[in-house]
Amino acid sequence: MTKVAPSILSANFATLKDEIKSVEVQADYIHVDVMDGHFVPNITIGPMIVEAIRPVTELPLDVHLMIENPDQYIDAFAEAGADIISVHEEACPHLHRVIQQIRQHDVKPGVVINPATPVSAIEPILQEVDLVLVMTVNPGFGGQSFIDSTVGKIEDLAKLKADYGFDYEIEVDGGVKPETAKTCVEAGADVLVAGSAVFKQDDRQAAIEAIRSSYE
Ligand code: DX5
Ligand code: ZN
């Protein structure tokens, strides 16, 4: 069954605990967007917030690092309680080393590609990762429009997974809402990240239900 990972980027940070509780019953992961103001033009949260929300929920914390030099921060995010840590291919000249560093902490490693990055850029690492995150917007902000040309990459990753027996989950992130979720699922997505489509809605359970019922 396709997983849904609400992104707390669109939540109310003043009441983060309650925000997480409001999605906990229906969500599969809590998606945590970490931005440094360099790799992307926005600044969000660091390991202290991950540590603070760790006891709030038993759901896996799916930490998406949109930062330069992620190797310098992986230890801190792992110790703070991340269950999955994903790094951008575009930020990692030594991608294998960073993936190994994540796994050494018993944390699941993921690799992320921006809309303009081809799947071929990560083919050598596919057998090493537990998650491949396909950005369906340019990272940095919630509430952007889904970029249709990324769908072919979801299909390619699903085919590679089937052909070679890889066991990564394919996650999509950006502009996911009931109108776009079905396309992603049909292309082969296993995990749907949704920020504004969940946290900008008053009824979170209905919002997640609307995403799920668009493809079920
Ligand atoms: C974008 C972030 C996303 C963001 C998605 O840079 O990586 O996780 O929260 O927000 P929506 O779902 O509103 O596009
Ligand atoms: Zn994200």
XYZ file of C-alpha atoms and ligand atoms in Angstrom:
231
model
C 0.000 0.000 0.000
C 1.238 3.449 -0.887
C 2.537 5.394 2.098
C 1.754 9.017 2.874
C 4.362 11.224 4.541
C 2.998 14.593 5.672
C 5.692 17.272 5.532
C 5.814 19.439 8.644
C 7.242 22.278 6.550
C 3.642 23.445 6.083
C 2.648 22.860 9.730
C 2.305 25.489 12.463
C 5.701 25.407 14.170
C 4.305 27.014 17.328
C 2.206 23.897 17.914
C 4.336 21.266 16.261
C 3.477 18.487 18.708
C -0.265 18.932 18.121
C 0.313 19.202 14.387
C 2.107 15.850 14.331
C -0.626 14.302 16.493
C -3.246 15.568 14.038
C -1.858 13.365 11.242
C -0.475 10.473 13.260
C -3.336 8.015 12.813
C -3.304 8.111 9.022
C 0.300 8.958 8.207
C 3.070 6.440 7.561
C 6.094 8.721 7.986
C 6.622 12.254 9.275
C 8.630 14.100 6.605
C 11.105 16.654 7.984
C 12.517 19.239 5.565
C 15.940 20.550 6.550
C 17.121 23.613 4.592
C 20.305 25.598 5.072
C 19.878 28.791 3.027
C 22.716 27.677 0.715
C 21.682 24.530 -1.129
C 18.158 25.964 -1.256
C 16.997 29.551 -0.721
C 15.246 28.918 2.599
C 16.198 28.058 6.176
C 14.144 25.668 8.274
C 15.045 23.317 11.059
C 18.022 21.535 12.559
C 18.772 18.501 14.719
C 17.359 20.147 17.864
C 13.864 20.128 16.415
C 14.237 16.501 15.337
C 15.295 15.659 18.885
C 12.315 17.579 20.272
C 9.734 15.826 18.100
C 11.285 12.357 18.456
C 9.325 11.491 21.640
C 6.101 12.944 20.239
C 5.419 10.106 17.790
C 6.342 6.532 17.032
C 6.092 7.148 13.303
C 9.403 7.021 11.427
C 11.016 10.444 11.007
C 11.888 10.821 7.326
C 14.550 13.523 7.258
C 15.172 15.236 3.909
C 18.456 17.158 3.967
C 18.513 20.078 1.544
C 21.911 21.265 2.727
C 25.466 21.598 1.521
C 28.085 19.322 3.105
C 25.499 16.915 4.546
C 28.312 14.671 5.825
C 28.962 17.255 8.539
C 25.438 16.936 9.963
C 24.471 13.292 9.491
C 25.780 12.225 12.894
C 23.738 14.927 14.629
C 20.518 14.064 12.796
C 21.028 10.346 13.420
C 21.632 10.920 17.131
C 18.584 13.192 17.249
C 16.425 10.232 16.217
C 16.034 10.265 12.446
C 14.884 6.915 11.005
C 15.548 7.767 7.361
C 18.070 10.366 6.179
C 18.083 11.402 2.527
C 20.798 13.444 0.863
C 20.782 15.188 -2.494
C 22.967 13.769 -5.233
C 23.692 17.363 -6.243
C 25.203 18.082 -2.802
C 27.403 14.971 -2.558
C 30.559 14.559 -4.638
C 31.324 11.451 -2.533
C 27.884 9.911 -2.487
C 28.884 6.359 -1.511
C 30.754 7.628 1.520
C 27.783 9.656 2.725
C 25.361 6.760 2.228
C 27.703 4.491 4.201
C 27.959 7.097 6.942
C 24.159 7.113 7.288
C 23.960 3.313 7.395
C 26.647 3.105 10.066
C 24.142 4.762 12.397
C 21.522 2.082 11.649
C 19.542 4.756 9.869
C 18.023 4.057 6.449
C 19.826 6.012 3.722
C 18.037 7.753 0.876
C 19.215 9.657 -2.173
C 17.348 12.599 -3.708
C 17.365 14.004 -7.233
C 16.202 17.473 -8.243
C 13.836 17.835 -11.216
C 16.759 18.587 -13.573
C 18.909 15.656 -12.421
C 18.578 12.431 -14.450
C 18.175 8.973 -12.929
C 21.474 8.001 -14.565
C 23.276 10.235 -12.017
C 22.288 7.878 -9.191
C 22.325 4.519 -10.951
C 25.647 3.486 -9.358
C 24.197 3.987 -5.861
C 20.769 2.382 -6.308
C 21.757 -0.944 -4.775
C 23.007 0.833 -1.637
C 19.951 2.884 -0.694
C 16.637 2.175 1.034
C 14.852 5.136 -0.519
C 15.040 7.187 -3.703
C 13.342 10.558 -3.492
C 12.277 12.139 -6.759
C 11.732 15.876 -6.351
C 8.632 16.872 -8.267
C 9.291 20.591 -7.583
C 12.537 22.503 -7.169
C 13.251 22.196 -3.447
C 13.010 25.133 -1.074
C 9.369 25.884 -0.445
C 6.025 24.241 0.107
C 3.009 24.936 -2.043
C 4.675 24.837 -5.476
C 3.202 23.251 -8.607
C 3.996 19.677 -9.576
C 6.436 19.414 -12.512
C 4.973 16.846 -14.923
C 8.260 16.050 -16.663
C 9.503 14.279 -13.501
C 6.982 11.438 -13.877
C 9.142 9.580 -16.400
C 11.873 9.319 -13.751
C 9.469 7.624 -11.330
C 8.672 5.096 -14.067
C 12.369 4.565 -14.826
C 13.159 3.963 -11.152
C 10.283 1.504 -10.856
C 11.558 -0.378 -13.898
C 15.132 -0.490 -12.592
C 13.825 -1.761 -9.275
C 11.870 -4.552 -10.955
C 14.636 -5.471 -13.413
C 17.460 -5.641 -10.877
C 15.573 -6.569 -7.707
C 16.541 -3.416 -5.841
C 14.509 -2.832 -2.692
C 14.395 0.954 -2.352
C 11.127 2.772 -1.849
C 10.358 5.414 -4.459
C 9.255 8.621 -2.775
C 7.923 11.749 -4.475
C 8.001 15.220 -2.975
C 6.472 18.487 -4.125
C 3.050 19.501 -5.379
C 1.495 16.207 -4.323
C -2.264 16.561 -3.793
C -5.325 14.561 -4.813
C -5.024 15.834 -8.416
C -1.409 14.650 -8.844
C -1.116 11.682 -6.449
C -2.697 9.176 -8.822
C -0.176 9.935 -11.591
C 2.668 9.328 -9.124
C 1.226 6.069 -7.823
C 0.552 4.774 -11.331
C 4.131 5.643 -12.289
C 5.408 3.549 -9.373
C 5.685 5.806 -6.321
C 5.670 3.990 -2.970
C 5.669 7.056 -0.696
C 3.890 10.370 -1.259
C 5.189 13.423 0.610
C 2.474 16.052 1.039
C 2.943 19.352 2.830
C 0.351 21.967 1.989
C -2.184 19.377 0.811
C -2.288 18.134 4.412
C -1.215 20.861 6.823
C -2.907 23.780 5.052
C -6.237 21.957 5.381
C -8.347 22.258 8.530
C -9.357 18.600 8.581
C -6.097 16.656 8.306
C -7.701 13.236 8.347
C -10.000 14.216 5.464
C -7.018 15.702 3.626
C -5.005 12.470 3.841
C -8.119 10.483 2.978
C -8.630 12.639 -0.135
C -5.078 11.887 -1.286
C -5.491 8.149 -0.695
C -8.913 7.920 -2.303
C -7.631 9.594 -5.471
C -5.800 6.390 -6.389
C -7.308 3.603 -4.282
C 10.127 21.188 -0.803
C 10.098 20.182 0.317
C 8.804 19.482 0.408
C 7.632 20.385 0.746
C 6.499 19.925 -0.096
O 11.384 21.713 -0.931
O 11.119 19.207 0.158
O 8.850 18.376 1.298
O 7.245 20.341 2.090
O 5.454 20.813 0.050
P 4.152 20.699 -0.850
O 3.560 19.345 -0.602
O 3.285 21.810 -0.335
O 4.572 20.894 -2.277
Zn 10.960 17.267 1.411
